């Protein structure tokens, strides 16, 4: 196959369709593989040819295995999503079933979100008077940031959106509040 060529560049030019294949391009991106091809062509070296063939077989089998796993995982994901959707459709809670086009039974019972809150402020959760006093000495914004973050489990980004402020600034307020509380407690 390689006997007619003196240099590897001639071989590449003579076989452009071969070297346009993505798997071949990928294989020869490894400099060692390209050097083996060069040895095989320029020196007519059988050992290099055999090693090149073996390396390509390993490369190709690995490529096929990765492709197979990729396709398999994609199909499994789609299958799981379909099963999950079907399960949820079949096993809806009674209050979630639609009564008309846009409403469900639960939507017919108005409720205020605040009525379910267990705590009305961050100080309701704390029993230590020193910590309560330290929090009460903070500015209202810093108290609200701590409450939203620790009680309502809002992320810094969500708090920033609520205050129309940058996440960095909200994080700075939170850190300052914590430092003031620690200083007040002598920590």
Coordinates of C-alpha atoms in Angstrom, one line a residue:
X1 CA 0.0 0.0 0.0
X2 CA 2.8 2.4 0.9
X3 CA 5.4 1.2 -1.6
X4 CA 4.6 3.8 -4.2
X5 CA 5.3 6.8 -2.0
X6 CA 8.6 8.4 -0.9
X7 CA 7.3 10.9 1.6
X8 CA 4.2 11.0 3.8
X9 CA 3.0 14.3 2.2
X10 CA 2.6 12.6 -1.2
X11 CA 0.6 9.8 0.5
X12 CA -1.7 12.4 2.2
X13 CA -2.1 14.3 -1.1
X14 CA -2.9 11.2 -3.0
X15 CA -5.6 10.1 -0.4
X16 CA -7.5 13.3 0.4
X17 CA -10.8 11.6 1.1
X18 CA -9.1 9.3 3.6
X19 CA -7.6 12.2 5.6
X20 CA -10.9 14.1 5.6
X21 CA -12.6 11.4 7.7
X22 CA -13.0 12.7 11.3
X23 CA -11.8 9.5 12.9
X24 CA -8.6 9.5 10.8
X25 CA -8.0 13.2 11.5
X26 CA -8.5 12.4 15.2
X27 CA -6.2 9.4 15.1
X28 CA -3.4 11.4 13.4
X29 CA -3.6 14.3 15.8
X30 CA -1.5 12.2 18.0
X31 CA 2.0 13.0 16.8
X32 CA 3.3 9.5 17.6
X33 CA 0.8 7.9 15.2
X34 CA 1.8 10.4 12.5
X35 CA 5.5 9.6 13.1
X36 CA 4.7 5.9 12.7
X37 CA 3.0 6.6 9.4
X38 CA 6.0 8.5 8.3
X39 CA 8.4 5.7 9.3
X40 CA 6.2 3.2 7.5
X41 CA 6.2 5.2 4.3
X42 CA 9.6 6.6 4.2
X43 CA 11.6 3.6 5.6
X44 CA 9.2 0.9 4.4
X45 CA 9.3 -0.4 8.0
X46 CA 7.0 -3.4 8.6
X47 CA 7.3 -3.1 12.4
X48 CA 6.1 0.5 12.3
X49 CA 3.3 -0.6 9.9
X50 CA 2.2 -3.3 12.3
X51 CA 2.3 -1.0 15.3
X52 CA 0.4 1.7 13.4
X53 CA -2.3 -0.9 12.5
X54 CA -2.5 -2.1 16.1
X55 CA -2.8 1.4 17.5
X56 CA -5.5 2.2 15.0
X57 CA -7.5 -0.9 16.0
X58 CA -7.3 0.1 19.6
X59 CA -8.2 3.7 18.8
X60 CA -11.1 2.6 16.7
X61 CA -12.5 0.1 19.3
X62 CA -12.2 2.8 22.0
X63 CA -14.0 5.2 19.7
X64 CA -16.8 2.7 19.0
X65 CA -17.1 1.9 22.7
X66 CA -17.4 5.6 23.6
X67 CA -19.9 6.2 20.8
X68 CA -21.9 3.2 22.0
X69 CA -22.0 4.3 25.6
X70 CA -22.9 7.8 24.5
X71 CA -25.9 6.6 22.4
X72 CA -26.9 4.2 25.1
X73 CA -26.9 6.9 27.8
X74 CA -28.9 9.2 25.6
X75 CA -31.5 6.5 24.9
X76 CA -31.7 5.6 28.5
X77 CA -32.2 9.2 29.5
X78 CA -35.0 9.6 27.0
X79 CA -36.6 6.3 28.1
X80 CA -36.3 7.4 31.8
X81 CA -37.9 10.8 31.0
X82 CA -40.8 9.1 29.1
X83 CA -41.4 6.6 32.0
X84 CA -41.2 9.4 34.6
X85 CA -43.7 11.6 32.6
X86 CA -46.0 8.6 32.1
X87 CA -45.8 7.7 35.8
X88 CA -46.6 11.3 36.9
X89 CA -49.5 11.5 34.4
X90 CA -51.0 8.3 35.8
X91 CA -50.4 9.0 39.4
X92 CA -51.4 12.6 39.8
X93 CA -52.5 13.8 43.2
X94 CA -56.2 14.4 43.4
X95 CA -55.8 18.1 44.0
X96 CA -53.5 18.5 41.0
X97 CA -55.9 17.0 38.5
X98 CA -57.4 19.6 36.1
X99 CA -61.0 20.7 36.6
X100 CA -61.1 22.8 33.5
X101 CA -58.6 23.9 30.9
X102 CA -56.3 26.0 33.1
X103 CA -57.1 25.3 36.7
X104 CA -56.7 22.4 39.1
X105 CA -58.6 21.6 42.2
X106 CA -55.9 23.1 44.4
X107 CA -56.2 26.4 42.6
X108 CA -59.8 26.8 43.7
X109 CA -58.6 27.1 47.4
X110 CA -56.9 30.5 47.8
X111 CA -54.2 30.7 50.5
X112 CA -51.7 33.2 51.5
X113 CA -48.1 32.1 51.4
X114 CA -47.2 33.9 54.7
X115 CA -49.8 31.9 56.6
X116 CA -47.5 28.8 56.4
X117 CA -44.4 30.5 57.8
X118 CA -43.2 29.1 61.0
X119 CA -40.9 32.0 61.8
X120 CA -41.7 35.7 61.3
X121 CA -38.1 36.9 61.6
X122 CA -34.6 35.6 62.1
X123 CA -34.8 36.4 65.8
X124 CA -37.7 34.0 66.3
X125 CA -35.3 31.1 65.6
X126 CA -32.7 32.1 68.1
X127 CA -32.9 31.6 71.9
X128 CA -29.6 33.4 72.9
X129 CA -30.4 37.0 73.9
X130 CA -26.9 38.2 73.0
X131 CA -27.3 37.0 69.4
X132 CA -30.8 38.5 69.2
X133 CA -29.5 41.9 70.5
X134 CA -26.6 41.7 68.0
X135 CA -29.0 41.0 65.1
X136 CA -31.4 43.8 66.2
X137 CA -28.5 46.3 66.2
X138 CA -27.9 45.6 62.5
X139 CA -29.4 47.9 59.9
X140 CA -32.8 46.6 58.5
X141 CA -31.3 45.7 55.1
X142 CA -28.7 43.5 56.7
X143 CA -31.3 41.8 58.9
X144 CA -33.5 41.2 55.9
X145 CA -30.6 39.7 53.9
X146 CA -29.7 37.3 56.7
X147 CA -33.4 36.3 57.1
X148 CA -33.9 35.7 53.3
X149 CA -30.7 33.7 53.1
X150 CA -30.9 31.6 56.3
X151 CA -34.7 31.3 56.9
X152 CA -36.2 31.5 53.5
X153 CA -33.2 29.7 51.9
X154 CA -32.9 32.3 49.1
X155 CA -29.6 32.3 47.2
X156 CA -27.5 35.4 47.1
X157 CA -28.5 35.8 43.4
X158 CA -32.2 35.7 44.3
X159 CA -31.8 38.2 47.1
X160 CA -29.9 40.5 44.7
X161 CA -32.8 40.2 42.2
X162 CA -35.3 41.1 44.9
X163 CA -33.3 44.2 46.0
X164 CA -32.3 45.1 42.4
X165 CA -28.7 45.0 43.5
X166 CA -25.6 43.0 42.5
X167 CA -24.9 39.6 44.0
X168 CA -21.4 40.9 45.1
X169 CA -23.0 43.8 47.0
X170 CA -25.5 41.5 48.7
X171 CA -22.7 39.1 49.6
X172 CA -20.7 42.0 51.0
X173 CA -23.7 43.1 53.2
X174 CA -24.1 39.5 54.5
X175 CA -20.4 39.2 55.4
X176 CA -20.4 42.6 57.1
X177 CA -23.5 41.5 59.1
X178 CA -21.9 38.3 60.2
X179 CA -18.7 40.1 61.2
X180 CA -20.6 42.6 63.3
X181 CA -22.5 39.8 65.1
X182 CA -19.2 38.0 65.8
X183 CA -17.6 41.2 67.0
X184 CA -20.5 41.9 69.3
X185 CA -20.3 38.4 70.7
X186 CA -16.5 38.7 71.1
X187 CA -15.7 36.0 68.6

